[in-house]
Amino acid sequence: GAVVSQHPSWVICKSGTSVKIECRSLDFQATTMFWYRQFPKQSLMLMATSNEGSKATYEQGVEKDKFLINHASLTLSTLTVTSAHPEDSSFYICSAGYDYTFGSGTRLTVV
Amino acid sequence: DAKTTQPPSMDCAEGRAANLPCNHSTISGNEYVYWYRQIHSQGPQYIIHGLKNNETNEMASLIITEDRKSSTLILPHATLRDTAVYYCIVMFNFGNEKLTFGTGTRLTIIP
């Protein structure tokens, strides 16, 4: 079956720095990938749709200048959290593929 | 405007069948019922989906009422590894449509 790899699985960064999270489709090509965020004890919230070769589409309330998405190839999308603050600490998850395969998630802690 | 309603939590004894209900009274004729689950700190995992007929795979069975306003996910012999949050999602068939998660049901399997 389809495999989506996310890296890193966890990261700790200092407040004010930027963090990049990668989402790769390992055995298929994906023109569209989805990025979600999940706070503790809450459901997944869709942040944005990543489109290969064009700009990402952000959900209402998600700051596009803070959460930079790049989908430069058919197998890789990246989410960069810029100028991270403690309130950005969360579990970030991507999905890709026709059948919505999910990555294993990235736990971001901003200190 | 929630499309589905699920109980927030349920318990089930190990080895017994776990029956998870979902109400989707506003489902349209072309919308499918999908079930995903999320084990703690992992990405969601696809379980099963159906349109109007009952479905069964190696993981679970899906029973959809004749009027399609509700459904039940059945895990026939629950194990401790089935402890997770289960999400019932209504959407058109797989594709580039955004997958939106509700609050789900937290299923706890009791030894």
Tab-separated table of C-alpha atoms in Angstrom:
chain	number	residue	atom	x	y	z
A	1	GLY	CA	0.000	0.000	0.000
A	2	ALA	CA	0.846	3.655	-0.205
A	3	VAL	CA	3.429	4.957	2.247
A	4	VAL	CA	3.820	8.528	3.446
A	5	SER	CA	6.938	9.398	5.401
A	6	GLN	CA	7.201	12.399	7.682
A	7	HIS	CA	10.406	13.810	9.096
A	8	PRO	CA	11.340	14.587	11.770
A	9	SER	CA	9.062	12.643	14.103
A	10	TRP	CA	9.733	15.125	16.847
A	11	VAL	CA	11.578	18.406	17.182
A	12	ILE	CA	12.309	20.900	19.936
A	13	CYS	CA	13.227	24.430	18.951
A	14	LYS	CA	13.776	27.767	20.597
A	15	SER	CA	11.193	30.497	20.384
A	16	GLY	CA	11.794	32.730	17.381
A	17	THR	CA	13.471	30.120	15.223
A	18	SER	CA	12.035	28.332	12.176
A	19	VAL	CA	11.390	24.641	11.780
A	20	LYS	CA	10.908	22.659	8.577
A	21	ILE	CA	8.842	19.483	8.426
A	22	GLU	CA	9.011	17.159	5.421
A	23	CYS	CA	6.287	14.956	4.004
A	24	ARG	CA	7.261	12.424	1.347
A	25	SER	CA	5.228	9.999	-0.686
A	26	LEU	CA	7.529	7.009	-0.970
A	27	ASP	CA	5.934	4.834	-3.612
A	28	PHE	CA	3.595	7.131	-5.484
A	29	GLN	CA	3.374	10.635	-6.833
A	30	ALA	CA	1.142	13.203	-5.178
A	31	THR	CA	0.053	16.424	-6.827
A	32	THR	CA	-1.864	17.281	-3.657
A	33	MET	CA	-0.904	16.864	-0.035
A	34	PHE	CA	-2.745	18.011	3.067
A	35	TRP	CA	-1.309	19.433	6.280
A	36	TYR	CA	-3.082	19.091	9.618
A	37	ARG	CA	-2.414	20.302	13.126
A	38	GLN	CA	-3.585	18.615	16.288
A	39	PHE	CA	-3.472	20.063	19.792
A	40	PRO	CA	-3.599	17.733	22.825
A	41	LYS	CA	-6.955	16.019	23.309
A	42	GLN	CA	-8.362	17.707	20.205
A	43	SER	CA	-9.212	16.523	16.727
A	44	LEU	CA	-7.158	17.097	13.605
A	45	MET	CA	-7.618	20.510	12.031
A	46	LEU	CA	-6.835	20.966	8.360
A	47	MET	CA	-4.340	23.777	7.893
A	48	ALA	CA	-3.705	23.840	4.178
A	49	THR	CA	-3.702	21.988	0.902
A	50	SER	CA	-0.329	21.724	-0.749
A	51	ASN	CA	-0.369	21.789	-4.551
A	52	GLU	CA	2.601	20.657	-6.618
A	53	GLY	CA	3.973	23.487	-8.704
A	54	SER	CA	1.609	26.130	-7.383
A	55	LYS	CA	0.679	27.991	-4.237
A	56	ALA	CA	-0.822	26.226	-1.281
A	57	THR	CA	-4.419	26.830	-0.303
A	58	TYR	CA	-4.797	27.783	3.341
A	59	GLU	CA	-7.821	27.247	5.562
A	60	GLN	CA	-9.485	30.213	7.157
A	61	GLY	CA	-7.554	31.508	10.137
A	62	VAL	CA	-4.224	29.911	9.171
A	63	GLU	CA	-1.459	32.456	8.606
A	64	LYS	CA	0.191	31.696	5.292
A	65	ASP	CA	3.249	33.827	6.132
A	66	LYS	CA	3.811	31.894	9.309
A	67	PHE	CA	3.235	28.408	7.918
A	68	LEU	CA	5.135	28.285	4.648
A	69	ILE	CA	4.320	25.368	2.399
A	70	ASN	CA	6.420	24.284	-0.548
A	71	HIS	CA	5.485	21.426	-2.875
A	72	ALA	CA	8.310	21.520	-5.371
A	73	SER	CA	8.146	17.908	-6.512
A	74	LEU	CA	5.558	15.187	-6.889
A	75	THR	CA	6.912	13.331	-3.863
A	76	LEU	CA	7.793	16.060	-1.392
A	77	SER	CA	5.936	18.780	0.451
A	78	THR	CA	7.467	20.828	3.246
A	79	LEU	CA	5.870	22.859	6.012
A	80	THR	CA	8.024	25.530	7.603
A	81	VAL	CA	6.875	27.073	10.862
A	82	THR	CA	8.505	30.485	10.871
A	83	SER	CA	9.348	32.434	14.013
A	84	ALA	CA	7.930	29.671	16.129
A	85	HIS	CA	6.386	30.463	19.497
A	86	PRO	CA	5.243	28.181	22.319
A	87	GLU	CA	1.645	28.373	21.106
A	88	ASP	CA	2.787	26.706	17.861
A	89	SER	CA	3.693	23.588	19.829
A	90	SER	CA	1.498	20.885	18.366
A	91	PHE	CA	1.348	17.613	16.438
A	92	TYR	CA	1.628	18.241	12.699
A	93	ILE	CA	0.457	15.543	10.298
A	94	CYS	CA	0.434	15.313	6.523
A	95	SER	CA	-1.557	13.133	4.190
A	96	ALA	CA	-1.177	12.343	0.535
A	97	GLY	CA	-2.497	10.132	-2.159
A	98	TYR	CA	-5.841	9.320	-3.637
A	99	ASP	CA	-6.753	7.298	-0.557
A	100	TYR	CA	-5.539	9.836	2.015
A	101	THR	CA	-2.600	7.977	3.492
A	102	PHE	CA	-1.265	9.771	6.549
A	103	GLY	CA	2.260	10.257	7.763
A	104	SER	CA	3.232	9.345	11.304
A	105	GLY	CA	3.231	12.967	12.417
A	106	THR	CA	5.739	15.453	13.801
A	107	ARG	CA	5.559	16.625	17.385
A	108	LEU	CA	6.837	20.181	17.612
A	109	THR	CA	7.750	21.689	20.971
A	110	VAL	CA	8.761	25.325	21.076
A	111	VAL	CA	10.587	26.388	24.234
B	1	ASP	CA	-22.040	22.471	11.046
B	2	ALA	CA	-21.103	18.905	12.006
B	3	LYS	CA	-21.928	16.294	9.387
B	4	THR	CA	-21.549	13.407	11.829
B	5	THR	CA	-22.304	12.802	15.493
B	6	GLN	CA	-20.436	10.236	17.575
B	7	PRO	CA	-20.377	9.450	21.296
B	8	PRO	CA	-17.263	10.973	22.872
B	9	SER	CA	-16.107	7.772	24.515
B	10	MET	CA	-16.805	4.058	24.846
B	11	ASP	CA	-15.325	1.081	26.654
B	12	CYS	CA	-15.239	-2.487	25.427
B	13	ALA	CA	-13.925	-5.665	27.014
B	14	GLU	CA	-11.015	-7.338	25.288
B	15	GLY	CA	-12.169	-10.153	23.006
B	16	ARG	CA	-15.676	-8.790	22.671
B	17	ALA	CA	-17.127	-7.008	19.662
B	18	ALA	CA	-16.828	-3.227	19.748
B	19	ASN	CA	-19.759	-1.452	18.127
B	20	LEU	CA	-19.170	2.225	17.384
B	21	PRO	CA	-22.217	4.237	16.261
B	22	CYS	CA	-22.289	7.286	14.025
B	23	ASN	CA	-25.205	9.516	13.074
B	24	HIS	CA	-25.113	11.292	9.725
B	25	SER	CA	-28.707	12.353	9.174
B	26	THR	CA	-27.864	14.971	6.522
B	27	ILE	CA	-25.859	12.645	4.285
B	28	SER	CA	-26.525	13.134	0.588
B	29	GLY	CA	-27.096	10.383	-1.919
B	30	ASN	CA	-23.581	10.466	-3.340
B	31	GLU	CA	-21.699	10.709	-0.081
B	32	TYR	CA	-19.815	7.789	1.397
B	33	VAL	CA	-19.237	6.948	5.048
B	34	TYR	CA	-15.565	6.566	5.936
B	35	TRP	CA	-14.004	5.383	9.158
B	36	TYR	CA	-10.508	6.205	10.338
B	37	ARG	CA	-8.811	5.642	13.645
B	38	GLN	CA	-5.940	7.356	15.376
B	39	ILE	CA	-3.828	5.544	17.886
B	40	HIS	CA	-2.179	7.864	20.359
B	41	SER	CA	0.551	10.067	18.820
B	42	GLN	CA	0.257	8.466	15.385
B	43	GLY	CA	-1.257	9.539	12.093
B	44	PRO	CA	-4.810	8.418	11.309
B	45	GLN	CA	-5.316	5.019	9.723
B	46	TYR	CA	-8.003	4.183	7.185
B	47	ILE	CA	-10.338	1.404	8.314
B	48	ILE	CA	-13.244	1.006	5.919
B	49	HIS	CA	-15.809	2.893	3.879
B	50	GLY	CA	-19.190	2.272	2.292
B	51	LEU	CA	-22.012	3.886	0.352
B	52	LYS	CA	-25.153	1.935	1.224
B	53	ASN	CA	-24.299	-1.735	1.380
B	54	ASN	CA	-22.687	-3.303	4.397
B	55	GLU	CA	-18.955	-3.764	4.010
B	56	THR	CA	-16.394	-6.026	5.618
B	57	ASN	CA	-12.616	-6.200	5.433
B	58	GLU	CA	-9.846	-7.702	7.508
B	59	MET	CA	-10.104	-4.931	10.091
B	60	ALA	CA	-13.800	-4.325	10.590
B	61	SER	CA	-17.376	-4.418	9.371
B	62	LEU	CA	-19.492	-1.406	8.474
B	63	ILE	CA	-23.245	-1.562	8.834
B	64	ILE	CA	-25.198	1.282	7.209
B	65	THR	CA	-28.907	1.665	7.916
B	66	GLU	CA	-31.309	1.497	5.008
B	67	ASP	CA	-32.079	5.218	5.216
B	68	ARG	CA	-28.311	5.871	5.440
B	69	LYS	CA	-28.790	8.255	8.350
B	70	SER	CA	-26.590	6.238	10.659
B	71	SER	CA	-23.949	3.551	10.638
B	72	THR	CA	-22.059	1.265	12.985
B	73	LEU	CA	-18.433	0.232	12.833
B	74	ILE	CA	-17.885	-3.222	14.271
B	75	LEU	CA	-14.539	-4.522	15.471
B	76	PRO	CA	-15.414	-8.214	15.870
B	77	HIS	CA	-12.832	-9.247	18.461
B	78	ALA	CA	-11.364	-6.169	20.069
B	79	THR	CA	-7.771	-6.268	21.302
B	80	LEU	CA	-5.840	-3.822	23.430
B	81	ARG	CA	-4.226	-2.490	20.257
B	82	ASP	CA	-7.649	-1.292	19.107
B	83	THR	CA	-7.639	1.409	21.782
B	84	ALA	CA	-7.792	4.598	19.728
B	85	VAL	CA	-9.962	7.510	18.657
B	86	TYR	CA	-12.331	6.461	15.878
B	87	TYR	CA	-13.554	9.016	13.364
B	88	CYS	CA	-16.639	8.678	11.207
B	89	ILE	CA	-16.438	10.950	8.149
B	90	VAL	CA	-18.945	11.621	5.411
B	91	MET	CA	-17.636	12.709	2.049
B	92	PHE	CA	-17.770	12.073	-1.647
B	93	ASN	CA	-15.518	9.385	-3.002
B	94	PHE	CA	-11.742	9.536	-2.533
B	95	GLY	CA	-10.044	12.201	-4.528
B	96	ASN	CA	-8.746	15.652	-3.843
B	97	GLU	CA	-11.600	16.593	-1.534
B	98	LYS	CA	-10.522	17.831	1.860
B	99	LEU	CA	-10.835	15.237	4.614
B	100	THR	CA	-12.411	16.898	7.644
B	101	PHE	CA	-12.315	15.262	11.062
B	102	GLY	CA	-14.931	15.642	13.781
B	103	THR	CA	-14.348	14.882	17.438
B	104	GLY	CA	-14.561	11.103	17.104
B	105	THR	CA	-15.115	8.391	19.711
B	106	ARG	CA	-12.356	7.481	22.125
B	107	LEU	CA	-12.563	3.680	22.382
B	108	THR	CA	-10.830	2.053	25.312
B	109	ILE	CA	-10.389	-1.712	25.328
B	110	ILE	CA	-10.458	-3.068	28.857
B	111	PRO	CA	-8.284	-6.129	29.647
